[in-house]
Tab-separated table of C-alpha atoms in Angstrom:
chain	number	residue	atom	x	y	z
A	1	UNK	CA	20.915	-24.378	5.606
A	2	UNK	CA	19.580	-21.149	7.194
A	3	UNK	CA	18.648	-18.391	4.803
A	4	UNK	CA	21.078	-15.515	4.489
A	5	UNK	CA	20.099	-12.036	5.596
A	6	UNK	CA	19.477	-11.042	1.992
A	7	UNK	CA	17.099	-13.984	1.544
A	8	UNK	CA	14.920	-12.971	4.448
A	9	UNK	CA	11.733	-11.029	3.805
A	10	UNK	CA	10.052	-8.629	6.154
A	11	UNK	CA	6.631	-7.071	6.566
A	12	UNK	CA	5.013	-5.131	9.391
A	13	UNK	CA	2.039	-3.131	10.536
A	14	UNK	CA	2.462	0.574	11.314
A	15	UNK	CA	0.206	2.893	13.263
A	16	UNK	CA	-0.391	4.712	16.510
A	17	UNK	CA	-1.492	3.188	18.809
A	18	UNK	CA	-0.382	-0.206	17.538
A	19	UNK	CA	0.141	-2.514	20.538
A	20	UNK	CA	-3.371	-3.957	20.165
A	21	UNK	CA	-2.939	-4.994	16.522
A	22	UNK	CA	-3.671	-8.620	15.672
A	23	UNK	CA	-1.924	-8.375	12.297
A	24	UNK	CA	1.374	-9.941	13.460
A	25	UNK	CA	-0.528	-12.970	14.772
A	26	UNK	CA	-2.477	-13.364	11.527
A	27	UNK	CA	0.410	-12.992	9.089
A	28	UNK	CA	2.770	-15.119	11.163
A	29	UNK	CA	0.154	-17.880	11.264
A	30	UNK	CA	-0.054	-17.743	7.482
A	31	UNK	CA	3.745	-18.000	7.146
A	32	UNK	CA	3.741	-21.013	9.447
A	33	UNK	CA	0.862	-22.679	7.602
A	34	UNK	CA	2.743	-22.471	4.296
A	35	UNK	CA	6.223	-23.117	5.639
A	36	UNK	CA	7.521	-19.652	4.760
A	37	UNK	CA	10.314	-19.781	7.327
A	38	UNK	CA	12.222	-16.837	5.858
A	39	UNK	CA	9.369	-14.379	6.465
A	40	UNK	CA	8.819	-12.215	9.558
A	41	UNK	CA	6.054	-9.749	10.404
A	42	UNK	CA	6.409	-7.089	13.122
A	43	UNK	CA	4.585	-4.052	14.494
A	44	UNK	CA	5.939	-0.510	14.833
A	45	UNK	CA	4.534	2.524	16.598
A	46	UNK	CA	4.633	5.174	13.861
A	47	UNK	CA	2.599	8.371	13.594
A	48	UNK	CA	2.167	10.885	10.796
A	49	UNK	CA	5.278	12.801	11.802
A	50	UNK	CA	7.453	9.677	11.688
A	51	UNK	CA	6.300	7.801	8.620
A	52	UNK	CA	8.652	9.452	6.117
A	53	UNK	CA	11.657	8.664	8.316
A	54	UNK	CA	10.500	5.077	8.709
A	55	UNK	CA	10.213	4.673	4.939
A	56	UNK	CA	13.691	6.125	4.469
A	57	UNK	CA	15.151	3.356	6.615
A	58	UNK	CA	13.636	0.435	4.731
A	59	UNK	CA	16.071	-1.996	3.116
A	60	UNK	CA	15.681	-4.471	0.223
A	61	UNK	CA	14.437	-7.208	2.552
A	62	UNK	CA	11.147	-5.354	3.036
A	63	UNK	CA	8.193	-6.620	1.010
A	64	UNK	CA	5.172	-4.845	2.418
A	65	UNK	CA	3.507	-2.778	5.104
A	66	UNK	CA	0.049	-2.833	6.641
A	67	UNK	CA	-1.193	0.563	7.785
A	68	UNK	CA	-3.726	1.545	10.387
A	69	UNK	CA	-4.744	4.931	11.740
A	70	UNK	CA	-3.539	7.636	11.469
A	71	UNK	CA	-1.446	6.703	8.423
A	72	UNK	CA	-3.952	5.664	5.767
A	73	UNK	CA	-4.003	9.078	4.099
A	74	UNK	CA	-0.690	10.465	5.359
A	75	UNK	CA	1.198	7.770	3.427
A	76	UNK	CA	-0.177	8.638	-0.008
A	77	UNK	CA	2.354	11.410	-0.867
A	78	UNK	CA	5.182	8.941	-0.147
A	79	UNK	CA	4.007	6.417	-2.727
A	80	UNK	CA	4.677	6.040	-6.450
A	81	UNK	CA	1.049	5.160	-7.122
A	82	UNK	CA	-2.141	3.793	-5.617
A	83	UNK	CA	-4.837	1.498	-6.956
A	84	UNK	CA	-8.239	2.714	-8.071
A	85	UNK	CA	-9.705	0.988	-5.007
A	86	UNK	CA	-7.525	3.024	-2.655
A	87	UNK	CA	-8.132	6.207	-4.625
A	88	UNK	CA	-11.890	5.732	-4.386
A	89	UNK	CA	-11.770	6.351	-0.626
A	90	UNK	CA	-8.461	8.245	-0.431
A	91	UNK	CA	-7.131	5.667	2.013
A	92	UNK	CA	-4.272	3.154	1.805
A	93	UNK	CA	-3.950	0.275	4.258
A	94	UNK	CA	-1.493	-1.798	2.198
A	95	UNK	CA	1.891	-0.764	0.795
A	96	UNK	CA	3.763	-3.131	-1.506
A	97	UNK	CA	7.517	-2.563	-1.668
A	98	UNK	CA	8.707	-3.742	-5.073
A	99	UNK	CA	12.131	-5.076	-5.969
A	100	UNK	CA	12.726	-2.134	-8.330
A	101	UNK	CA	12.225	0.342	-5.482
A	102	UNK	CA	8.653	1.377	-6.272
A	103	UNK	CA	6.128	1.748	-3.471
A	104	UNK	CA	2.493	1.209	-4.389
A	105	UNK	CA	-0.594	1.486	-2.214
A	106	UNK	CA	-3.848	-0.427	-2.091
A	107	UNK	CA	-6.905	-0.695	0.144
A	108	UNK	CA	-7.782	-4.275	1.062
A	109	UNK	CA	-10.503	-3.285	3.538
A	110	UNK	CA	-12.972	-2.865	0.688
A	111	UNK	CA	-12.540	-6.258	-1.036
A	112	UNK	CA	-12.088	-7.775	2.436
A	113	UNK	CA	-15.503	-6.556	3.497
A	114	UNK	CA	-17.053	-7.873	0.287
A	115	UNK	CA	-15.309	-11.243	0.680
A	116	UNK	CA	-16.496	-11.571	4.275
A	117	UNK	CA	-20.081	-10.939	3.183
A	118	UNK	CA	-19.724	-13.440	0.333
A	119	UNK	CA	-18.528	-16.042	2.827
A	120	UNK	CA	-21.735	-15.433	4.780
A	121	UNK	CA	-23.785	-15.861	1.578
A	122	UNK	CA	-24.508	-12.160	1.108
A	123	UNK	CA	-23.745	-11.516	-2.553
A	124	UNK	CA	-26.377	-8.909	-3.433
A	125	UNK	CA	-28.751	-6.754	-1.392
A	126	UNK	CA	-31.527	-4.411	-2.485
A	127	UNK	CA	-30.751	-1.869	0.248
A	128	UNK	CA	-28.506	-1.392	3.268
A	129	UNK	CA	-27.871	0.802	6.290
A	130	UNK	CA	-24.655	2.132	7.810
A	131	UNK	CA	-24.325	3.176	11.434
A	132	UNK	CA	-21.654	5.845	11.770
A	133	UNK	CA	-19.755	8.050	9.352
A	134	UNK	CA	-16.036	7.703	10.045
A	135	UNK	CA	-13.248	6.310	7.880
A	136	UNK	CA	-14.609	2.767	8.041
A	137	UNK	CA	-17.985	4.006	6.827
A	138	UNK	CA	-16.472	5.231	3.559
A	139	UNK	CA	-14.917	1.791	2.992
A	140	UNK	CA	-18.296	0.233	3.780
A	141	UNK	CA	-19.898	2.459	1.151
A	142	UNK	CA	-17.259	1.432	-1.386
A	143	UNK	CA	-17.995	-2.215	-0.632
A	144	UNK	CA	-21.744	-1.628	-0.935
A	145	UNK	CA	-21.133	-0.062	-4.349
A	146	UNK	CA	-20.247	-3.596	-5.463
A	147	UNK	CA	-23.188	-5.487	-3.942
A	148	UNK	CA	-26.080	-3.089	-3.209
A	149	UNK	CA	-28.515	-2.320	-6.010
A	150	UNK	CA	-30.567	0.271	-4.145
A	151	UNK	CA	-30.423	2.935	-1.471
A	152	UNK	CA	-28.012	3.060	1.448
A	153	UNK	CA	-29.149	4.976	4.526
A	154	UNK	CA	-26.374	6.356	6.734
A	155	UNK	CA	-27.225	7.250	10.331
A	156	UNK	CA	-24.974	10.069	11.502
A	157	UNK	CA	-24.571	12.483	14.415
A	158	UNK	CA	-24.058	15.798	12.614
A	159	UNK	CA	-24.859	17.613	9.403
A	160	UNK	CA	-21.149	17.792	8.624
A	161	UNK	CA	-20.954	14.013	8.752
A	162	UNK	CA	-24.125	13.781	6.683
A	163	UNK	CA	-22.593	15.961	3.979
A	164	UNK	CA	-19.461	13.823	3.979
A	165	UNK	CA	-21.436	10.610	3.533
A	166	UNK	CA	-23.533	12.057	0.728
A	167	UNK	CA	-20.323	13.236	-0.919
A	168	UNK	CA	-18.795	9.771	-0.664
A	169	UNK	CA	-21.980	8.330	-2.129
A	170	UNK	CA	-21.755	10.613	-5.159
A	171	UNK	CA	-18.097	9.783	-5.620
A	172	UNK	CA	-18.639	6.032	-5.321
A	173	UNK	CA	-21.837	5.870	-7.336
A	174	UNK	CA	-24.011	4.831	-4.390
A	175	UNK	CA	-27.446	6.274	-3.684
A	176	UNK	CA	-26.995	7.575	-0.127
A	177	UNK	CA	-29.659	9.058	2.108
A	178	UNK	CA	-28.637	10.341	5.511
A	179	UNK	CA	-30.695	10.208	8.698
A	180	UNK	CA	-30.248	11.481	12.223
A	181	UNK	CA	-28.511	9.262	14.765
A	182	UNK	CA	-31.557	9.579	17.014
A	183	UNK	CA	-33.411	7.403	14.494
A	184	UNK	CA	-30.657	4.769	14.258
A	185	UNK	CA	-33.014	1.952	15.284
A	186	UNK	CA	-34.767	2.413	11.932
A	187	UNK	CA	-31.639	0.919	10.336
A	188	UNK	CA	-32.643	-2.518	11.559
A	189	UNK	CA	-35.361	-2.814	8.917
A	190	UNK	CA	-32.660	-3.044	6.223
A	191	UNK	CA	-31.576	-6.493	4.969
A	192	UNK	CA	-27.924	-5.565	5.671
A	193	UNK	CA	-26.709	-3.311	8.485
A	194	UNK	CA	-23.036	-2.329	8.770
A	195	UNK	CA	-22.126	-0.859	12.152
A	196	UNK	CA	-18.918	1.173	11.959
A	197	UNK	CA	-19.144	2.750	15.412
A	198	UNK	CA	-16.489	2.201	18.110
A	199	UNK	CA	-16.996	-0.119	21.068
A	200	UNK	CA	-20.132	0.841	22.990
A	201	UNK	CA	-21.539	3.037	20.245
A	202	UNK	CA	-24.630	0.911	19.616
A	203	UNK	CA	-25.229	-0.601	23.056
A	204	UNK	CA	-28.282	1.588	23.624
A	205	UNK	CA	-29.977	0.164	20.530
A	206	UNK	CA	-30.161	-3.456	21.641
A	207	UNK	CA	-33.667	-3.114	23.073
A	208	UNK	CA	-34.975	-1.656	19.823
A	209	UNK	CA	-34.454	-4.615	17.511
A	210	UNK	CA	-37.499	-5.769	15.544
A	211	UNK	CA	-38.651	-9.389	15.757
A	212	UNK	CA	-37.078	-10.218	12.389
A	213	UNK	CA	-33.629	-9.013	11.369
A	214	UNK	CA	-31.356	-9.540	8.380
A	215	UNK	CA	-27.545	-9.501	8.420
A	216	UNK	CA	-25.419	-7.428	10.797
A	217	UNK	CA	-21.768	-6.641	10.103
A	218	UNK	CA	-20.355	-5.125	13.299
A	219	UNK	CA	-16.754	-4.004	12.750
A	220	UNK	CA	-15.880	-4.308	16.457
A	221	UNK	CA	-14.041	-7.538	17.349
A	222	UNK	CA	-12.956	-7.041	20.949
A	223	UNK	CA	-14.863	-7.593	23.123
A	224	UNK	CA	-17.063	-9.971	21.167
A	225	UNK	CA	-19.921	-10.329	20.811
A	226	UNK	CA	-20.980	-6.725	21.223
A	227	UNK	CA	-24.326	-6.253	22.981
A	228	UNK	CA	-25.877	-5.458	19.603
A	229	UNK	CA	-24.418	-8.579	17.979
A	230	UNK	CA	-25.574	-10.764	20.876
A	231	UNK	CA	-29.106	-9.356	20.689
A	232	UNK	CA	-29.054	-9.845	16.905
A	233	UNK	CA	-28.099	-13.494	17.286
A	234	UNK	CA	-30.962	-13.995	19.727
A	235	UNK	CA	-33.240	-12.923	16.859
A	236	UNK	CA	-31.592	-15.623	14.698
A	237	UNK	CA	-30.038	-12.981	12.471
A	238	UNK	CA	-26.740	-13.522	10.630
A	239	UNK	CA	-23.800	-11.723	12.259
A	240	UNK	CA	-20.285	-10.915	11.079
A	241	UNK	CA	-17.613	-9.393	13.295
A	242	UNK	CA	-14.632	-7.151	12.833
A	243	UNK	CA	-12.475	-10.271	12.921
A	244	UNK	CA	-14.144	-11.450	9.701
A	245	UNK	CA	-13.118	-8.185	8.059
A	246	UNK	CA	-9.649	-8.317	9.581
A	247	UNK	CA	-8.809	-11.812	8.350
A	248	UNK	CA	-10.213	-11.333	4.858
A	249	UNK	CA	-8.367	-8.063	4.262
A	250	UNK	CA	-5.212	-9.642	5.711
A	251	UNK	CA	-5.424	-12.483	3.182
A	252	UNK	CA	-5.356	-9.935	0.342
A	253	UNK	CA	-2.351	-8.224	1.945
A	254	UNK	CA	-0.538	-11.515	2.445
A	255	UNK	CA	-1.020	-12.433	-1.217
A	256	UNK	CA	0.345	-9.076	-2.387
A	257	UNK	CA	3.356	-9.208	-0.073
A	258	UNK	CA	4.359	-12.829	-0.720
A	259	UNK	CA	2.920	-13.649	-4.151
A	260	UNK	CA	1.368	-16.757	-2.561
A	261	UNK	CA	-2.179	-17.785	-3.468
A	262	UNK	CA	-2.417	-20.946	-1.379
A	263	UNK	CA	-5.282	-20.689	1.127
A	264	UNK	CA	-4.441	-19.160	4.507
A	265	UNK	CA	-7.824	-17.816	5.647
A	266	UNK	CA	-8.486	-20.654	8.083
A	267	UNK	CA	-5.034	-20.357	9.665
A	268	UNK	CA	-5.434	-16.605	10.074
A	269	UNK	CA	-8.912	-16.907	11.572
A	270	UNK	CA	-7.777	-19.566	14.051
A	271	UNK	CA	-4.859	-17.350	15.117
A	272	UNK	CA	-7.185	-14.402	15.569
A	273	UNK	CA	-9.627	-16.403	17.667
A	274	UNK	CA	-6.795	-17.712	19.847
A	275	UNK	CA	-5.458	-14.201	20.361
A	276	UNK	CA	-8.885	-12.961	21.413
A	277	UNK	CA	-9.364	-15.872	23.799
């Protein structure tokens, strides 16, 4: 017998722009893998000006929301509470809508990044480097706080960005040294490099790789591989992509929305790879 309207559960990703989001493919694949036929996952174009109105229209069938830019900080005043993980970077990418009406926020990018590195066998590093200083860089620092025992060098384009990264380091308990973007190739001496720059941001560095490289986590996933990732692989270095981050953080969201702990990582990754061709 088909489920009634009240039995159906909904989730969605919000942001602007949002048409490119792979989240509906990933979550829907997980529902299908576990036979959760009463669940649906959509995408909605919502900006900072519209998020309060969107929240006001949510009914009891809603279980959770995934958030992308520019909503990760704008949503916080609308919530009843956020986790320590989300508070550590002042960014929420996951909203759980509870049966009692509460709305709580979390950040699954941070544990997702750590889980992706664990899957690659990177559990602890003595030092690391970050390319870039945007919102993703603060999440990368929070992840490194869990696995890096030494210094993190952040390569940035301005003194303002440098100050921000040092401030995040102090807040997160990470020893951060900043360096000028002109010296970004020096990052490749680190055992772990996390590139948080947009598409094309590191293309000019591909000819500057040393003969031996460690692990590269490049948060871009389309197109893939990036020129930097391809050059890294030619040096026999380990490479993770933005899809690795996307699927691991999505697993944590899926578990919070549905309460399910059965494995869905493989189904999500396969769906993501299919979507990217």
